[in-house]
């Protein structure tokens, strides 16, 4: 398993950096960059948007941009905040910046940066210490369900928890969940109204127990920055330059926090690829990336399309896959250009059933390993984690070592925690440990300690938990060898320090085995050889993907899988699930026209965007307004800053007096019931109660006034605007069907 950046963080000074030491000066930082990467690195002022295709060196471009600015004296290191989406990516960015001589730059995840600010400012803004953050949200959800007398099985519990998380990152309050879920086309595990009750009970339970969850870290930071302008200005005085990686995965809540960090400034560099948007189910949206030029008219846009990862054959398939895509993300697709030598064509294989497919993949993998391909440079990627077990067994039967990725974080595994305790004890009291009497070098010491935790020189037979534990411990042994090779005088204490640093950055050591991973878990990684399995209708696209947007996200998921391969790519599918089953499956529609002997589906025509630079026109020169600023929402009664989504919809605090016209509200409710009955939709799909209350309080007279009310979207304004304005004016509405 290799990070897509193809670099090694630990130990410092080895692996990814092309320099024996930091570059000599700022100009030396730019050496080795291609023309587009150099444009990124030297664009240090104003808003910058980097559209970076898979394998085009985006991390290299943005780290060199920061380092160049720091080394040239333009960017003070302490004024830069680089935001990523995983601890590993943040740790890697810090490591690269150190190698480039740009120490002192903050590289963190959104949550890490927000938590740091929340802990610092909580005593000043609220008083006391920050509430405890719950480790396992799912247990709180279970307790909330029990309090309501609702029985949830394990899968429902997980899915309801995911719905609550989605609601919070999209800033949806419990009362608005049914409408928001319907609008987003979400496949809900229970009736939406029931989930809304569970969500409300969960929030009440958190308050009763004085705890907060992961999403509250962002919500509370946003609330403090909105409500306390003195604190917001203090944060803005600290951080004046922002870099956001994987910008296509930003949620509405994260964008709101970023806006508050920025204030009225525009020193922002974002990096992303709309064609790799695969996390919309968590609330991520590429709209912020695609609308960047609208929000920042003067932005410089740089497109990176030189693919340094994959062969021309793999890149050709990736481009062809997106050429058939539809939708807004497809309008901004990038046409990759491979920079690597030619390689083999992608292979397509059809099997009679899933066990045969797994055995076929394992057999080919065994042949590759026997031919000299390292097992760690091979991956088997699938759509769902439930497909893993068949491949685990097939690889074990073929005598192929493997590792599972995405199930549990490496340093959270029980065997790794126990091994860490044992290694720390040995490092501290090794002189009294008989296990270490006859060993001198570091790898032998680590092997001796881990032998007491279940490690053996030969792997156990078969698959399952025993094999997984052995593979985890074997990864520590391999890491000891790597550290000893890089630092021959390294001690057991040095090794323990290495592990602690890696755990902090979630930089897991490479397991010397074939990687088994879902396509979602594979994002950001790359291998020499990739087996994409189960590429069949019903699995890719998945059965429950029904809308055009959902289907296109499934296509992008396959695109991410294809672009993980450097040299060899194998795609396969099975005609039936089990031996002897009816062969009623067919290859994925996404392969139509791509695999030999098939006809392309009707899709897009023309090439994607080429690489290059687009210079924005300064707002003052173009006569266009500067970047739109979101002003804080304030209660129209008392003037307090509003942070609750429901209160923001009403434009007043929940406990402030309402001037709502009760008669108007009831007439609107009666009209809504009729509209819902005619269109066959629930009432809330017309307007929620909160929106009707806001209308009854505002009593708008014109379409413009009605459009300013939160919850009255352009579609609803077109469908229902005339009726609502008529009711507000005391007239009888027309009875047109306002359905979509």
PDB file of N, CA, C and O in Angstrom, residues 334-398:
ATOM      1  N   UNK A 334     -11.464  16.846 -16.143  1.00  0.00           N
ATOM      2  CA  UNK A 334     -10.131  17.129 -16.671  1.00  0.00           C
ATOM      3  C   UNK A 334      -9.675  15.966 -17.543  1.00  0.00           C
ATOM      4  O   UNK A 334      -9.880  14.798 -17.200  1.00  0.00           O
ATOM      5  N   UNK A 335      -9.072  16.266 -18.672  1.00  0.00           N
ATOM      6  CA  UNK A 335      -8.538  15.242 -19.570  1.00  0.00           C
ATOM      7  C   UNK A 335      -7.079  14.992 -19.184  1.00  0.00           C
ATOM      8  O   UNK A 335      -6.194  15.816 -19.438  1.00  0.00           O
ATOM      9  N   UNK A 336      -6.825  13.847 -18.541  1.00  0.00           N
ATOM     10  CA  UNK A 336      -5.484  13.547 -18.063  1.00  0.00           C
ATOM     11  C   UNK A 336      -4.553  13.183 -19.223  1.00  0.00           C
ATOM     12  O   UNK A 336      -4.985  12.602 -20.226  1.00  0.00           O
ATOM     13  N   UNK A 337      -3.273  13.497 -19.061  1.00  0.00           N
ATOM     14  CA  UNK A 337      -2.248  13.160 -20.059  1.00  0.00           C
ATOM     15  C   UNK A 337      -1.136  12.410 -19.334  1.00  0.00           C
ATOM     16  O   UNK A 337      -0.425  12.989 -18.502  1.00  0.00           O
ATOM     17  N   UNK A 338      -0.984  11.140 -19.636  1.00  0.00           N
ATOM     18  CA  UNK A 338       0.011  10.321 -18.942  1.00  0.00           C
ATOM     19  C   UNK A 338       1.425  10.770 -19.276  1.00  0.00           C
ATOM     20  O   UNK A 338       1.748  11.075 -20.425  1.00  0.00           O
ATOM     21  N   UNK A 339       2.276  10.772 -18.256  1.00  0.00           N
ATOM     22  CA  UNK A 339       3.693  11.123 -18.411  1.00  0.00           C
ATOM     23  C   UNK A 339       4.577   9.889 -18.259  1.00  0.00           C
ATOM     24  O   UNK A 339       5.800  10.010 -18.186  1.00  0.00           O
ATOM     25  N   UNK A 340       3.961   8.694 -18.226  1.00  0.00           N
ATOM     26  CA  UNK A 340       4.714   7.462 -17.974  1.00  0.00           C
ATOM     27  C   UNK A 340       4.884   6.659 -19.253  1.00  0.00           C
ATOM     28  O   UNK A 340       4.137   6.838 -20.227  1.00  0.00           O
ATOM     29  N   UNK A 341       5.846   5.736 -19.256  1.00  0.00           N
ATOM     30  CA  UNK A 341       5.999   4.852 -20.421  1.00  0.00           C
ATOM     31  C   UNK A 341       4.768   3.971 -20.600  1.00  0.00           C
ATOM     32  O   UNK A 341       3.973   3.776 -19.677  1.00  0.00           O
ATOM     33  N   UNK A 342       4.643   3.429 -21.801  1.00  0.00           N
ATOM     34  CA  UNK A 342       3.512   2.564 -22.120  1.00  0.00           C
ATOM     35  C   UNK A 342       3.515   1.303 -21.266  1.00  0.00           C
ATOM     36  O   UNK A 342       4.570   0.827 -20.824  1.00  0.00           O
ATOM     37  N   UNK A 343       2.338   0.754 -21.007  1.00  0.00           N
ATOM     38  CA  UNK A 343       2.197  -0.463 -20.217  1.00  0.00           C
ATOM     39  C   UNK A 343       1.151  -1.372 -20.829  1.00  0.00           C
ATOM     40  O   UNK A 343       0.631  -1.111 -21.918  1.00  0.00           O
ATOM     41  N   UNK A 344       0.791  -2.445 -20.137  1.00  0.00           N
ATOM     42  CA  UNK A 344      -0.212  -3.372 -20.674  1.00  0.00           C
ATOM     43  C   UNK A 344      -1.610  -2.756 -20.677  1.00  0.00           C
ATOM     44  O   UNK A 344      -1.913  -1.870 -19.883  1.00  0.00           O
ATOM     45  N   UNK A 345      -2.455  -3.229 -21.587  1.00  0.00           N
ATOM     46  CA  UNK A 345      -3.841  -2.789 -21.625  1.00  0.00           C
ATOM     47  C   UNK A 345      -4.587  -3.332 -20.408  1.00  0.00           C
ATOM     48  O   UNK A 345      -4.254  -4.403 -19.895  1.00  0.00           O
ATOM     49  N   UNK A 346      -5.592  -2.621 -19.920  1.00  0.00           N
ATOM     50  CA  UNK A 346      -6.419  -3.169 -18.840  1.00  0.00           C
ATOM     51  C   UNK A 346      -7.034  -4.503 -19.258  1.00  0.00           C
ATOM     52  O   UNK A 346      -7.419  -4.681 -20.422  1.00  0.00           O
ATOM     53  N   UNK A 347      -7.118  -5.435 -18.309  1.00  0.00           N
ATOM     54  CA  UNK A 347      -7.655  -6.767 -18.588  1.00  0.00           C
ATOM     55  C   UNK A 347      -9.079  -6.864 -18.059  1.00  0.00           C
ATOM     56  O   UNK A 347      -9.380  -6.364 -16.971  1.00  0.00           O
ATOM     57  N   UNK A 348      -9.970  -7.500 -18.835  1.00  0.00           N
ATOM     58  CA  UNK A 348     -11.366  -7.693 -18.445  1.00  0.00           C
ATOM     59  C   UNK A 348     -11.651  -9.190 -18.391  1.00  0.00           C
ATOM     60  O   UNK A 348     -11.379  -9.909 -19.361  1.00  0.00           O
ATOM     61  N   UNK A 349     -12.203  -9.657 -17.277  1.00  0.00           N
ATOM     62  CA  UNK A 349     -12.452 -11.090 -17.120  1.00  0.00           C
ATOM     63  C   UNK A 349     -13.847 -11.329 -16.564  1.00  0.00           C
ATOM     64  O   UNK A 349     -14.257 -10.678 -15.601  1.00  0.00           O
ATOM     65  N   UNK A 350     -14.552 -12.271 -17.168  1.00  0.00           N
ATOM     66  CA  UNK A 350     -15.883 -12.661 -16.710  1.00  0.00           C
ATOM     67  C   UNK A 350     -15.801 -14.042 -16.063  1.00  0.00           C
ATOM     68  O   UNK A 350     -15.168 -14.952 -16.602  1.00  0.00           O
ATOM     69  N   UNK A 351     -16.440 -14.197 -14.907  1.00  0.00           N
ATOM     70  CA  UNK A 351     -16.435 -15.472 -14.185  1.00  0.00           C
ATOM     71  C   UNK A 351     -17.870 -15.970 -14.008  1.00  0.00           C
ATOM     72  O   UNK A 351     -18.825 -15.192 -14.066  1.00  0.00           O
ATOM     73  N   UNK A 352     -18.004 -17.257 -13.757  1.00  0.00           N
ATOM     74  CA  UNK A 352     -19.336 -17.843 -13.594  1.00  0.00           C
ATOM     75  C   UNK A 352     -19.980 -17.430 -12.272  1.00  0.00           C
ATOM     76  O   UNK A 352     -21.189 -17.256 -12.197  1.00  0.00           O
ATOM     77  N   UNK A 353     -19.167 -17.297 -11.207  1.00  0.00           N
ATOM     78  CA  UNK A 353     -19.715 -16.947  -9.902  1.00  0.00           C
ATOM     79  C   UNK A 353     -18.656 -16.221  -9.077  1.00  0.00           C
ATOM     80  O   UNK A 353     -17.483 -16.164  -9.459  1.00  0.00           O
ATOM     81  N   UNK A 354     -19.071 -15.674  -7.931  1.00  0.00           N
ATOM     82  CA  UNK A 354     -18.166 -14.868  -7.109  1.00  0.00           C
ATOM     83  C   UNK A 354     -16.987 -15.660  -6.542  1.00  0.00           C
ATOM     84  O   UNK A 354     -15.853 -15.154  -6.545  1.00  0.00           O
ATOM     85  N   UNK A 355     -17.177 -16.884  -6.015  1.00  0.00           N
ATOM     86  CA  UNK A 355     -16.009 -17.648  -5.550  1.00  0.00           C
ATOM     87  C   UNK A 355     -14.994 -17.887  -6.668  1.00  0.00           C
ATOM     88  O   UNK A 355     -13.780 -17.819  -6.428  1.00  0.00           O
ATOM     89  N   UNK A 356     -15.487 -18.151  -7.889  1.00  0.00           N
ATOM     90  CA  UNK A 356     -14.569 -18.350  -9.012  1.00  0.00           C
ATOM     91  C   UNK A 356     -13.819 -17.064  -9.324  1.00  0.00           C
ATOM     92  O   UNK A 356     -12.622 -17.083  -9.664  1.00  0.00           O
ATOM     93  N   UNK A 357     -14.502 -15.933  -9.193  1.00  0.00           N
ATOM     94  CA  UNK A 357     -13.854 -14.639  -9.423  1.00  0.00           C
ATOM     95  C   UNK A 357     -12.753 -14.401  -8.393  1.00  0.00           C
ATOM     96  O   UNK A 357     -11.647 -13.964  -8.734  1.00  0.00           O
ATOM     97  N   UNK A 358     -13.034 -14.704  -7.133  1.00  0.00           N
ATOM     98  CA  UNK A 358     -12.032 -14.527  -6.075  1.00  0.00           C
ATOM     99  C   UNK A 358     -10.851 -15.458  -6.276  1.00  0.00           C
ATOM    100  O   UNK A 358      -9.686 -15.066  -6.120  1.00  0.00           O
ATOM    101  N   UNK A 359     -11.124 -16.715  -6.619  1.00  0.00           N
ATOM    102  CA  UNK A 359     -10.036 -17.670  -6.858  1.00  0.00           C
ATOM    103  C   UNK A 359      -9.201 -17.251  -8.055  1.00  0.00           C
ATOM    104  O   UNK A 359      -7.967 -17.390  -8.054  1.00  0.00           O
ATOM    105  N   UNK A 360      -9.863 -16.742  -9.115  1.00  0.00           N
ATOM    106  CA  UNK A 360      -9.125 -16.288 -10.293  1.00  0.00           C
ATOM    107  C   UNK A 360      -8.207 -15.122  -9.963  1.00  0.00           C
ATOM    108  O   UNK A 360      -7.055 -15.073 -10.401  1.00  0.00           O
ATOM    109  N   UNK A 361      -8.706 -14.161  -9.170  1.00  0.00           N
ATOM    110  CA  UNK A 361      -7.878 -13.023  -8.767  1.00  0.00           C
ATOM    111  C   UNK A 361      -6.709 -13.487  -7.911  1.00  0.00           C
ATOM    112  O   UNK A 361      -5.561 -13.045  -8.103  1.00  0.00           O
ATOM    113  N   UNK A 362      -6.970 -14.390  -6.954  1.00  0.00           N
ATOM    114  CA  UNK A 362      -5.906 -14.890  -6.075  1.00  0.00           C
ATOM    115  C   UNK A 362      -4.838 -15.625  -6.878  1.00  0.00           C
ATOM    116  O   UNK A 362      -3.637 -15.500  -6.598  1.00  0.00           O
ATOM    117  N   UNK A 363      -5.271 -16.381  -7.882  1.00  0.00           N
ATOM    118  CA  UNK A 363      -4.310 -17.126  -8.714  1.00  0.00           C
ATOM    119  C   UNK A 363      -3.408 -16.163  -9.484  1.00  0.00           C
ATOM    120  O   UNK A 363      -2.176 -16.352  -9.538  1.00  0.00           O
ATOM    121  N   UNK A 364      -3.996 -15.131 -10.063  1.00  0.00           N
ATOM    122  CA  UNK A 364      -3.188 -14.158 -10.801  1.00  0.00           C
ATOM    123  C   UNK A 364      -2.238 -13.405  -9.868  1.00  0.00           C
ATOM    124  O   UNK A 364      -1.100 -13.100 -10.228  1.00  0.00           O
ATOM    125  N   UNK A 365      -2.719 -13.086  -8.677  1.00  0.00           N
ATOM    126  CA  UNK A 365      -1.877 -12.385  -7.700  1.00  0.00           C
ATOM    127  C   UNK A 365      -0.704 -13.261  -7.285  1.00  0.00           C
ATOM    128  O   UNK A 365       0.444 -12.786  -7.175  1.00  0.00           O
ATOM    129  N   UNK A 366      -0.957 -14.538  -7.075  1.00  0.00           N
ATOM    130  CA  UNK A 366       0.121 -15.474  -6.724  1.00  0.00           C
ATOM    131  C   UNK A 366       1.178 -15.494  -7.829  1.00  0.00           C
ATOM    132  O   UNK A 366       2.386 -15.492  -7.553  1.00  0.00           O
ATOM    133  N   UNK A 367       0.736 -15.494  -9.090  1.00  0.00           N
ATOM    134  CA  UNK A 367       1.668 -15.499 -10.226  1.00  0.00           C
ATOM    135  C   UNK A 367       2.487 -14.210 -10.261  1.00  0.00           C
ATOM    136  O   UNK A 367       3.696 -14.236 -10.550  1.00  0.00           O
ATOM    137  N   UNK A 368       1.851 -13.072  -9.977  1.00  0.00           N
ATOM    138  CA  UNK A 368       2.563 -11.793  -9.980  1.00  0.00           C
ATOM    139  C   UNK A 368       3.628 -11.761  -8.884  1.00  0.00           C
ATOM    140  O   UNK A 368       4.759 -11.302  -9.109  1.00  0.00           O
ATOM    141  N   UNK A 369       3.263 -12.240  -7.699  1.00  0.00           N
ATOM    142  CA  UNK A 369       4.225 -12.254  -6.591  1.00  0.00           C
ATOM    143  C   UNK A 369       5.393 -13.178  -6.916  1.00  0.00           C
ATOM    144  O   UNK A 369       6.565 -12.840  -6.674  1.00  0.00           O
ATOM    145  N   UNK A 370       5.089 -14.334  -7.497  1.00  0.00           N
ATOM    146  CA  UNK A 370       6.152 -15.276  -7.882  1.00  0.00           C
ATOM    147  C   UNK A 370       7.062 -14.677  -8.950  1.00  0.00           C
ATOM    148  O   UNK A 370       8.241 -15.044  -9.046  1.00  0.00           O
ATOM    149  N   UNK A 371       6.501 -13.739  -9.736  1.00  0.00           N
ATOM    150  CA  UNK A 371       7.297 -13.098 -10.794  1.00  0.00           C
ATOM    151  C   UNK A 371       8.077 -11.893 -10.271  1.00  0.00           C
ATOM    152  O   UNK A 371       8.791 -11.238 -11.041  1.00  0.00           O
ATOM    153  N   UNK A 372       7.931 -11.580  -8.964  1.00  0.00           N
ATOM    154  CA  UNK A 372       8.737 -10.516  -8.374  1.00  0.00           C
ATOM    155  C   UNK A 372       7.999  -9.249  -8.000  1.00  0.00           C
ATOM    156  O   UNK A 372       8.613  -8.295  -7.508  1.00  0.00           O
ATOM    157  N   UNK A 373       6.689  -9.198  -8.218  1.00  0.00           N
ATOM    158  CA  UNK A 373       5.931  -8.004  -7.818  1.00  0.00           C
ATOM    159  C   UNK A 373       5.710  -8.058  -6.309  1.00  0.00           C
ATOM    160  O   UNK A 373       5.172  -9.036  -5.792  1.00  0.00           O
ATOM    161  N   UNK A 374       6.114  -7.042  -5.553  1.00  0.00           N
ATOM    162  CA  UNK A 374       5.895  -7.062  -4.096  1.00  0.00           C
ATOM    163  C   UNK A 374       4.408  -7.135  -3.763  1.00  0.00           C
ATOM    164  O   UNK A 374       3.588  -6.451  -4.389  1.00  0.00           O
ATOM    165  N   UNK A 375       4.070  -7.937  -2.782  1.00  0.00           N
ATOM    166  CA  UNK A 375       2.659  -8.075  -2.398  1.00  0.00           C
ATOM    167  C   UNK A 375       2.062  -6.735  -1.980  1.00  0.00           C
ATOM    168  O   UNK A 375       0.881  -6.467  -2.221  1.00  0.00           O
ATOM    169  N   UNK A 376       2.873  -5.891  -1.350  1.00  0.00           N
ATOM    170  CA  UNK A 376       2.375  -4.596  -0.882  1.00  0.00           C
ATOM    171  C   UNK A 376       2.039  -3.652  -2.034  1.00  0.00           C
ATOM    172  O   UNK A 376       1.400  -2.620  -1.818  1.00  0.00           O
ATOM    173  N   UNK A 377       2.459  -3.998  -3.260  1.00  0.00           N
ATOM    174  CA  UNK A 377       2.160  -3.154  -4.416  1.00  0.00           C
ATOM    175  C   UNK A 377       0.987  -3.700  -5.227  1.00  0.00           C
ATOM    176  O   UNK A 377       0.821  -3.366  -6.402  1.00  0.00           O
ATOM    177  N   UNK A 378       0.157  -4.542  -4.586  1.00  0.00           N
ATOM    178  CA  UNK A 378      -1.019  -5.114  -5.242  1.00  0.00           C
ATOM    179  C   UNK A 378      -2.241  -4.833  -4.368  1.00  0.00           C
ATOM    180  O   UNK A 378      -2.173  -4.938  -3.149  1.00  0.00           O
ATOM    181  N   UNK A 379      -3.348  -4.485  -4.998  1.00  0.00           N
ATOM    182  CA  UNK A 379      -4.582  -4.225  -4.247  1.00  0.00           C
ATOM    183  C   UNK A 379      -5.768  -4.885  -4.920  1.00  0.00           C
ATOM    184  O   UNK A 379      -5.823  -4.990  -6.153  1.00  0.00           O
ATOM    185  N   UNK A 380      -6.706  -5.326  -4.090  1.00  0.00           N
ATOM    186  CA  UNK A 380      -8.007  -5.808  -4.559  1.00  0.00           C
ATOM    187  C   UNK A 380      -9.036  -4.827  -4.029  1.00  0.00           C
ATOM    188  O   UNK A 380      -9.178  -4.663  -2.811  1.00  0.00           O
ATOM    189  N   UNK A 381      -9.748  -4.159  -4.931  1.00  0.00           N
ATOM    190  CA  UNK A 381     -10.698  -3.121  -4.542  1.00  0.00           C
ATOM    191  C   UNK A 381     -12.118  -3.543  -4.898  1.00  0.00           C
ATOM    192  O   UNK A 381     -12.366  -4.058  -5.993  1.00  0.00           O
ATOM    193  N   UNK A 382     -13.048  -3.311  -3.963  1.00  0.00           N
ATOM    194  CA  UNK A 382     -14.435  -3.714  -4.170  1.00  0.00           C
ATOM    195  C   UNK A 382     -15.364  -2.613  -3.695  1.00  0.00           C
ATOM    196  O   UNK A 382     -14.956  -1.675  -3.002  1.00  0.00           O
ATOM    197  N   UNK A 383     -16.653  -2.748  -4.041  1.00  0.00           N
ATOM    198  CA  UNK A 383     -17.631  -1.691  -3.736  1.00  0.00           C
ATOM    199  C   UNK A 383     -18.043  -1.679  -2.270  1.00  0.00           C
ATOM    200  O   UNK A 383     -18.204  -0.625  -1.672  1.00  0.00           O
ATOM    201  N   UNK A 384     -18.257  -2.855  -1.667  1.00  0.00           N
ATOM    202  CA  UNK A 384     -18.726  -2.917  -0.282  1.00  0.00           C
ATOM    203  C   UNK A 384     -17.818  -3.820   0.551  1.00  0.00           C
ATOM    204  O   UNK A 384     -17.230  -4.783   0.036  1.00  0.00           O
ATOM    205  N   UNK A 385     -17.714  -3.528   1.828  1.00  0.00           N
ATOM    206  CA  UNK A 385     -16.867  -4.321   2.715  1.00  0.00           C
ATOM    207  C   UNK A 385     -17.320  -5.770   2.823  1.00  0.00           C
ATOM    208  O   UNK A 385     -16.524  -6.653   3.139  1.00  0.00           O
ATOM    209  N   UNK A 386     -18.613  -6.024   2.561  1.00  0.00           N
ATOM    210  CA  UNK A 386     -19.120  -7.390   2.659  1.00  0.00           C
ATOM    211  C   UNK A 386     -18.493  -8.319   1.623  1.00  0.00           C
ATOM    212  O   UNK A 386     -18.543  -9.535   1.770  1.00  0.00           O
ATOM    213  N   UNK A 387     -17.906  -7.759   0.561  1.00  0.00           N
ATOM    214  CA  UNK A 387     -17.251  -8.578  -0.459  1.00  0.00           C
ATOM    215  C   UNK A 387     -15.890  -9.083  -0.005  1.00  0.00           C
ATOM    216  O   UNK A 387     -15.315  -9.967  -0.638  1.00  0.00           O
ATOM    217  N   UNK A 388     -15.373  -8.537   1.077  1.00  0.00           N
ATOM    218  CA  UNK A 388     -14.000  -8.826   1.488  1.00  0.00           C
ATOM    219  C   UNK A 388     -13.764 -10.285   1.851  1.00  0.00           C
ATOM    220  O   UNK A 388     -12.736 -10.874   1.488  1.00  0.00           O
ATOM    221  N   UNK A 389     -14.706 -10.897   2.565  1.00  0.00           N
ATOM    222  CA  UNK A 389     -14.464 -12.219   3.144  1.00  0.00           C
ATOM    223  C   UNK A 389     -14.095 -13.262   2.091  1.00  0.00           C
ATOM    224  O   UNK A 389     -13.191 -14.079   2.298  1.00  0.00           O
ATOM    225  N   UNK A 390     -14.780 -13.222   0.940  1.00  0.00           N
ATOM    226  CA  UNK A 390     -14.491 -14.191  -0.120  1.00  0.00           C
ATOM    227  C   UNK A 390     -13.052 -14.069  -0.592  1.00  0.00           C
ATOM    228  O   UNK A 390     -12.379 -15.080  -0.855  1.00  0.00           O
ATOM    229  N   UNK A 391     -12.553 -12.851  -0.687  1.00  0.00           N
ATOM    230  CA  UNK A 391     -11.183 -12.631  -1.168  1.00  0.00           C
ATOM    231  C   UNK A 391     -10.150 -12.936  -0.080  1.00  0.00           C
ATOM    232  O   UNK A 391      -9.043 -13.397  -0.393  1.00  0.00           O
ATOM    233  N   UNK A 392     -10.499 -12.690   1.162  1.00  0.00           N
ATOM    234  CA  UNK A 392      -9.607 -13.091   2.255  1.00  0.00           C
ATOM    235  C   UNK A 392      -9.339 -14.592   2.203  1.00  0.00           C
ATOM    236  O   UNK A 392      -8.189 -15.039   2.304  1.00  0.00           O
ATOM    237  N   UNK A 393     -10.417 -15.355   2.050  1.00  0.00           N
ATOM    238  CA  UNK A 393     -10.267 -16.811   2.036  1.00  0.00           C
ATOM    239  C   UNK A 393      -9.491 -17.271   0.812  1.00  0.00           C
ATOM    240  O   UNK A 393      -8.620 -18.146   0.905  1.00  0.00           O
ATOM    241  N   UNK A 394      -9.790 -16.673  -0.348  1.00  0.00           N
ATOM    242  CA  UNK A 394      -9.110 -17.082  -1.582  1.00  0.00           C
ATOM    243  C   UNK A 394      -7.612 -16.780  -1.508  1.00  0.00           C
ATOM    244  O   UNK A 394      -6.778 -17.601  -1.926  1.00  0.00           O
ATOM    245  N   UNK A 395      -7.243 -15.625  -0.965  1.00  0.00           N
ATOM    246  CA  UNK A 395      -5.827 -15.279  -0.847  1.00  0.00           C
ATOM    247  C   UNK A 395      -5.133 -16.170   0.171  1.00  0.00           C
ATOM    248  O   UNK A 395      -3.990 -16.603  -0.041  1.00  0.00           O
ATOM    249  N   UNK A 396      -5.807 -16.466   1.284  1.00  0.00           N
ATOM    250  CA  UNK A 396      -5.221 -17.357   2.285  1.00  0.00           C
ATOM    251  C   UNK A 396      -4.991 -18.751   1.696  1.00  0.00           C
ATOM    252  O   UNK A 396      -3.952 -19.372   1.920  1.00  0.00           O
ATOM    253  N   UNK A 397      -5.965 -19.237   0.923  1.00  0.00           N
ATOM    254  CA  UNK A 397      -5.821 -20.554   0.295  1.00  0.00           C
ATOM    255  C   UNK A 397      -4.666 -20.577  -0.697  1.00  0.00           C
ATOM    256  O   UNK A 397      -4.035 -21.621  -0.897  1.00  0.00           O
ATOM    257  N   UNK A 398      -4.387 -19.423  -1.312  1.00  0.00           N
ATOM    258  CA  UNK A 398      -3.288 -19.343  -2.285  1.00  0.00           C
ATOM    259  C   UNK A 398      -1.960 -19.017  -1.620  1.00  0.00           C
ATOM    260  O   UNK A 398      -0.943 -18.871  -2.306  1.00  0.00           O
TER     261      UNK A 398
END
